[in-house]
Amino acid sequence: MSETDSRENPTILVTDDDAMTRMLTRQCLEAEGMIVLEAENGPAAIDLFVRESPDLVFMDVQMPGMSGLEVCERIRRMPQGRDVPILLVTGADDEESIDRGFRAGATQYKTKPVNWSLLGRDVKFMLRSSQHVQALKRQEDRLRYLAYYDPLTSLPNRRSFTEELDRLVLTHHNKDAHVAVMFIDLDHFKRINDSIGHARGDRLLVEIAKRLTDQLSDYGDINILSDVGDYQYLGTEESIIIARLGGDEFTVVIPNVEDDEKVTDIAKRILHSLSQPVELQSHNPVVTPSIGIALFPKDGTDPDTLVRNADTAMYAAKSMGRSCYRFYKDDMNSSAVELLKMEEELREALVENQLELHYQPLVNSSDGALAGLEALVRWNHPERGMISPGEFIPVAEQTGQIIDLTAWVMKEAIKDCKIWEQAGFADFKISINISALEFNHDDLASHVTDLFDEVDFNKHRVQLELTESAIMTDAQANIKKLSELCDLGVTLAVDDFGTGYSSLSYLRQFPINVLKIDRSFVMGIGTENGNAIVDAITSLAKALHLGLVAEGVETKEQMDYLVASGCDTLQGFYLSRPVPAKSIIGLLTKPFEI
């Protein structure tokens, strides 16, 4: 409710050139506890309206000089007069006269002679109706604001940016001028956010938005949120658009670009302004921007292509050392840029819940019972859909993000297991892959212990899978690490066995429990060499009293051979593809066909 609507004594502006009418109106309204302002003509009414902001206007249509209809139209053109109820009074009662009054902006129409005994009630009813309408309008405006604008910076959000870019591209198709799309990402913002706290980080983002607005205002109109509380942006169809897409990502769209020099000048000013220290109480952090630029129509004739290429140019700027700008070029889709882009997006995925776990069953070869589930991470990218683990796992290993990724997998897998426990299913193991990078950390055992303590889970139900190449890198030193893990009570499995050139002497010393035959050997089943290799690994596992799992089982022939050879556990598409956690209960209730 606005300040005027919440007044106990609403203010009514009475405008009539007849003094007797003004006096009678005053008496009726003051008797109802209202405050009355009087104007004897149109100009006086407009002056009082601007100065006093009344809650309702009671006005005669027929006045000398400026008519009531003209006053009504002028009030409606004012920002503060768009929604104020206006009651027009006239002696004309024909439909045309009444229609003219409503077209001028009247809320209600009353014909003379006025029923003075009912006037106060009529005005009170109009005020109440106006309050209800304004409340609904404010709610609608608020919902529109939340849908289209960023509540932290009051800049347009991703949805608003996308719609405005669509419109600009459409209107510029028949123009010689270009449109510039800038992607701006703050370098190392997460590190600054973690060090000074999220509250100060938010204030920093607000300051960045302010600096962008200040710098770009010299180049044209900018969509700026109006200050009348209706969440409307002011600007023309050719206004510069500044948007916050989320996190530390901002975009700028500049219409009517005649040459690259103007865009270069803007990029330099943004770079200089945003790189200045930001005063935040006792902290003065410095954040630098990396800016990518794509031009319509040279770098794309549709919004999706422009956005993608501006994004690529931004990552190219980061790969060049950050704190710079780059125009898009066709050769920017290099492996280095794509690697950096994947690294940044994977970091966001860990924070923004884009990752999910799927589980692939490990099946007992003797009776088809479920022996365990292997947790496999999947990345459901908001724009690109499902990204193959073959794409992002190598990036995570190369950048060190695999450690955070493994911790996330372990926590989520244990969380799912506890749900299945409550449903009565707790007699199977959960397999989790440990990367070579994480295995090489000296404090791996304590890290795993901390995770288990945090979620209160039975460690004996966990099987950690380590690749053969990882444990053989420094076999003598790794015996100690494996022993520390074994002491925790977890099962240790050697993944991809047969590809890492294990020494038999070390294999006997390693405190491992399970060998997993690599899928490449399973694929060779049916050939003389393939059968021989599987038979040899099976014999080795039995001689060392180790469990044996065959992964990559994709045909009945492969399954039958492995069962006949004495392989303990089977895993592969023939039995089940990896499935989401919500689908696991169905697999737990019945055995697999062997």
Short mmCIF file of C-alpha atoms in Angstrom, two decimals, residues 26-233:
data_model
loop_
_atom_site.label_atom_id
_atom_site.label_comp_id
_atom_site.label_asym_id
_atom_site.label_seq_id
_atom_site.Cartn_x
_atom_site.Cartn_y
_atom_site.Cartn_z
CA ARG A 26 -16.20 20.12 1.26
CA GLN A 27 -18.94 19.78 3.87
CA CYS A 28 -19.92 16.31 2.66
CA LEU A 29 -16.36 14.98 2.51
CA GLU A 30 -15.10 16.56 5.74
CA ALA A 31 -18.07 14.98 7.51
CA GLU A 32 -16.56 11.63 6.49
CA GLY A 33 -13.16 12.57 7.95
CA MET A 34 -11.50 13.52 4.67
CA ILE A 35 -9.12 16.41 4.04
CA VAL A 36 -10.30 18.68 1.21
CA LEU A 37 -8.17 20.82 -1.12
CA GLU A 38 -9.99 23.32 -3.36
CA ALA A 39 -9.10 24.53 -6.86
CA GLU A 40 -11.30 26.94 -8.82
CA ASN A 41 -9.87 26.17 -12.27
CA GLY A 42 -7.77 23.71 -14.25
CA PRO A 43 -4.27 25.26 -13.82
CA ALA A 44 -4.80 25.59 -10.06
CA ALA A 45 -5.90 21.95 -9.91
CA ILE A 46 -2.75 20.78 -11.71
CA ASP A 47 -0.57 22.90 -9.40
CA LEU A 48 -2.20 21.46 -6.27
CA PHE A 49 -2.04 17.92 -7.63
CA VAL A 50 1.73 18.16 -8.22
CA ARG A 51 2.39 19.69 -4.78
CA GLU A 52 -0.02 17.69 -2.60
CA SER A 53 -0.45 14.28 -4.35
CA PRO A 54 -4.10 13.84 -3.35
CA ASP A 55 -5.70 10.42 -2.99
CA LEU A 56 -8.68 11.27 -5.23
CA VAL A 57 -9.72 14.05 -7.61
CA PHE A 58 -13.34 15.33 -7.69
CA MET A 59 -13.68 17.60 -10.73
CA ASP A 60 -16.30 19.38 -12.81
CA VAL A 61 -16.05 18.85 -16.58
CA GLN A 62 -17.37 22.23 -17.67
CA MET A 63 -14.92 24.91 -16.47
CA PRO A 64 -13.83 28.10 -18.24
CA GLY A 65 -10.40 28.01 -19.84
CA MET A 66 -9.08 24.50 -19.21
CA SER A 67 -11.87 21.92 -19.07
CA GLY A 68 -12.02 19.05 -16.64
CA LEU A 69 -11.34 16.62 -19.49
CA GLU A 70 -8.06 18.38 -20.34
CA VAL A 71 -7.01 18.44 -16.68
CA CYS A 72 -7.80 14.74 -16.45
CA GLU A 73 -5.62 13.97 -19.48
CA ARG A 74 -2.70 15.99 -18.08
CA ILE A 75 -2.89 14.26 -14.71
CA ARG A 76 -2.85 10.87 -16.38
CA ARG A 77 0.35 11.78 -18.24
CA MET A 78 2.15 12.37 -14.93
CA PRO A 79 3.92 9.34 -13.35
CA GLN A 80 2.20 10.01 -10.01
CA GLY A 81 -1.18 10.50 -11.70
CA ARG A 82 -1.54 7.28 -13.65
CA ASP A 83 -3.51 5.43 -11.00
CA VAL A 84 -5.16 8.14 -8.85
CA PRO A 85 -8.98 7.78 -8.98
CA ILE A 86 -10.67 10.70 -10.75
CA LEU A 87 -14.41 11.38 -10.34
CA LEU A 88 -15.74 13.64 -13.11
CA VAL A 89 -19.01 15.55 -12.58
CA THR A 90 -21.07 16.93 -15.47
CA GLY A 91 -24.53 17.98 -16.41
CA ALA A 92 -24.36 16.03 -19.69
CA ASP A 93 -25.72 12.51 -19.43
CA ASP A 94 -25.48 11.35 -23.05
CA GLU A 95 -23.31 8.34 -23.91
CA GLU A 96 -20.87 10.35 -26.05
CA SER A 97 -20.09 12.78 -23.22
CA ILE A 98 -19.58 9.94 -20.77
CA ASP A 99 -17.34 8.07 -23.23
CA ARG A 100 -15.21 11.20 -23.72
CA GLY A 101 -14.75 11.37 -19.96
CA PHE A 102 -13.56 7.77 -19.71
CA ARG A 103 -11.25 8.22 -22.71
CA ALA A 104 -9.71 11.21 -20.93
CA GLY A 105 -8.89 8.96 -17.97
CA ALA A 106 -11.87 9.25 -15.62
CA THR A 107 -12.32 6.46 -13.07
CA GLN A 108 -15.98 7.20 -12.45
CA TYR A 109 -18.59 9.56 -13.89
CA LYS A 110 -21.34 11.33 -11.91
CA THR A 111 -24.12 13.40 -13.49
CA LYS A 112 -25.67 16.51 -11.97
CA PRO A 113 -27.53 17.18 -9.80
CA VAL A 114 -25.22 15.52 -7.27
CA ASN A 115 -26.86 13.50 -4.52
CA TRP A 116 -24.94 15.11 -1.66
CA SER A 117 -26.15 12.62 0.92
CA LEU A 118 -24.46 9.78 -0.98
CA LEU A 119 -21.30 11.59 -2.14
CA GLY A 120 -19.19 10.71 0.90
CA ARG A 121 -20.10 7.04 0.61
CA ASP A 122 -19.34 7.03 -3.14
CA VAL A 123 -15.91 8.61 -2.61
CA LYS A 124 -15.04 6.15 0.20
CA PHE A 125 -16.03 3.26 -2.08
CA MET A 126 -13.81 4.60 -4.88
CA LEU A 127 -10.89 4.96 -2.46
CA ARG A 128 -11.27 1.36 -1.23
CA SER A 129 -11.52 0.05 -4.78
CA SER A 130 -8.43 2.03 -5.74
CA GLN A 131 -6.49 0.57 -2.83
CA HIS A 132 -7.38 -2.98 -3.86
CA VAL A 133 -6.45 -2.31 -7.48
CA GLN A 134 -3.14 -0.76 -6.43
CA ALA A 135 -2.33 -3.72 -4.19
CA LEU A 136 -2.93 -6.13 -7.07
CA LYS A 137 -0.88 -3.97 -9.42
CA ARG A 138 2.02 -3.83 -6.95
CA GLN A 139 1.91 -7.59 -6.62
CA GLU A 140 1.88 -7.99 -10.39
CA ASP A 141 4.77 -5.54 -10.75
CA ARG A 142 6.71 -7.39 -8.07
CA LEU A 143 6.24 -10.72 -9.84
CA ARG A 144 7.31 -9.13 -13.12
CA TYR A 145 10.36 -7.70 -11.41
CA LEU A 146 11.35 -11.07 -9.95
CA ALA A 147 10.88 -12.71 -13.36
CA TYR A 148 12.90 -10.19 -15.35
CA TYR A 149 15.34 -8.41 -13.04
CA ASP A 150 18.15 -9.29 -10.67
CA PRO A 151 17.03 -8.34 -7.14
CA LEU A 152 20.61 -7.70 -5.96
CA THR A 153 21.70 -5.17 -8.60
CA SER A 154 18.30 -4.24 -10.13
CA LEU A 155 19.79 -5.01 -13.55
CA PRO A 156 17.92 -7.12 -16.10
CA ASN A 157 18.48 -10.85 -15.53
CA ARG A 158 19.24 -13.62 -18.02
CA ARG A 159 15.63 -13.92 -19.18
CA SER A 160 15.29 -10.19 -19.77
CA PHE A 161 18.69 -10.06 -21.51
CA THR A 162 17.73 -12.89 -23.87
CA GLU A 163 14.43 -11.30 -24.87
CA GLU A 164 15.99 -7.87 -25.41
CA LEU A 165 18.81 -9.34 -27.51
CA ASP A 166 16.25 -11.19 -29.62
CA ARG A 167 14.45 -7.91 -30.22
CA LEU A 168 17.60 -5.96 -31.08
CA VAL A 169 18.85 -8.58 -33.52
CA LEU A 170 15.45 -8.60 -35.22
CA THR A 171 15.32 -4.80 -35.56
CA HIS A 172 18.94 -4.57 -36.81
CA HIS A 173 18.57 -7.10 -39.63
CA ASN A 174 17.63 -4.31 -42.04
CA LYS A 175 20.13 -1.75 -40.73
CA ASP A 176 23.72 -1.01 -41.64
CA ALA A 177 24.65 -0.53 -37.97
CA HIS A 178 25.84 -3.48 -35.86
CA VAL A 179 25.06 -4.78 -32.39
CA ALA A 180 27.89 -5.53 -29.94
CA VAL A 181 27.46 -8.20 -27.28
CA MET A 182 29.95 -8.13 -24.40
CA PHE A 183 30.40 -10.95 -21.89
CA ILE A 184 32.08 -9.75 -18.69
CA ASP A 185 33.35 -12.20 -16.09
CA LEU A 186 35.11 -11.14 -12.87
CA ASP A 187 38.47 -12.87 -12.50
CA HIS A 188 38.93 -15.04 -9.38
CA PHE A 189 35.74 -13.68 -7.82
CA LYS A 190 35.10 -16.91 -5.92
CA ARG A 191 38.43 -16.55 -4.14
CA ILE A 192 37.57 -12.99 -3.13
CA ASN A 193 34.06 -14.01 -2.12
CA ASP A 194 35.42 -16.79 0.08
CA SER A 195 37.92 -14.48 1.75
CA ILE A 196 35.71 -11.47 2.54
CA GLY A 197 32.36 -13.21 2.93
CA HIS A 198 29.25 -13.41 0.76
CA ALA A 199 27.64 -10.27 2.19
CA ARG A 200 30.62 -8.12 1.17
CA GLY A 201 30.81 -10.04 -2.08
CA ASP A 202 27.23 -9.01 -2.83
CA ARG A 203 28.08 -5.36 -2.12
CA LEU A 204 31.01 -5.68 -4.49
CA LEU A 205 28.67 -6.93 -7.23
CA VAL A 206 26.35 -3.97 -6.62
CA GLU A 207 29.32 -1.62 -7.00
CA ILE A 208 30.34 -3.35 -10.24
CA ALA A 209 26.81 -2.84 -11.60
CA LYS A 210 26.95 0.85 -10.63
CA ARG A 211 30.32 1.34 -12.33
CA LEU A 212 29.08 -0.30 -15.52
CA THR A 213 26.06 2.00 -15.55
CA ASP A 214 28.19 5.10 -14.89
CA GLN A 215 30.69 4.29 -17.64
CA LEU A 216 28.13 3.38 -20.29
CA SER A 217 25.85 6.36 -19.67
CA ASP A 218 28.26 8.49 -21.74
CA TYR A 219 27.47 6.38 -24.81
CA GLY A 220 23.68 6.52 -24.82
CA ASP A 221 20.49 5.85 -22.90
CA ILE A 222 20.55 2.93 -20.49
CA ASN A 223 17.60 0.95 -19.19
CA ILE A 224 17.36 2.25 -15.61
CA LEU A 225 14.86 1.11 -13.00
CA SER A 226 12.36 3.87 -12.30
CA ASP A 227 12.08 5.20 -8.76
CA VAL A 228 8.28 5.30 -8.53
CA GLY A 229 8.03 1.75 -7.20
CA ASP A 230 6.46 0.09 -10.23
CA TYR A 231 9.51 -1.88 -11.35
CA GLN A 232 9.48 -0.45 -14.86
CA TYR A 233 12.64 0.24 -16.83
#
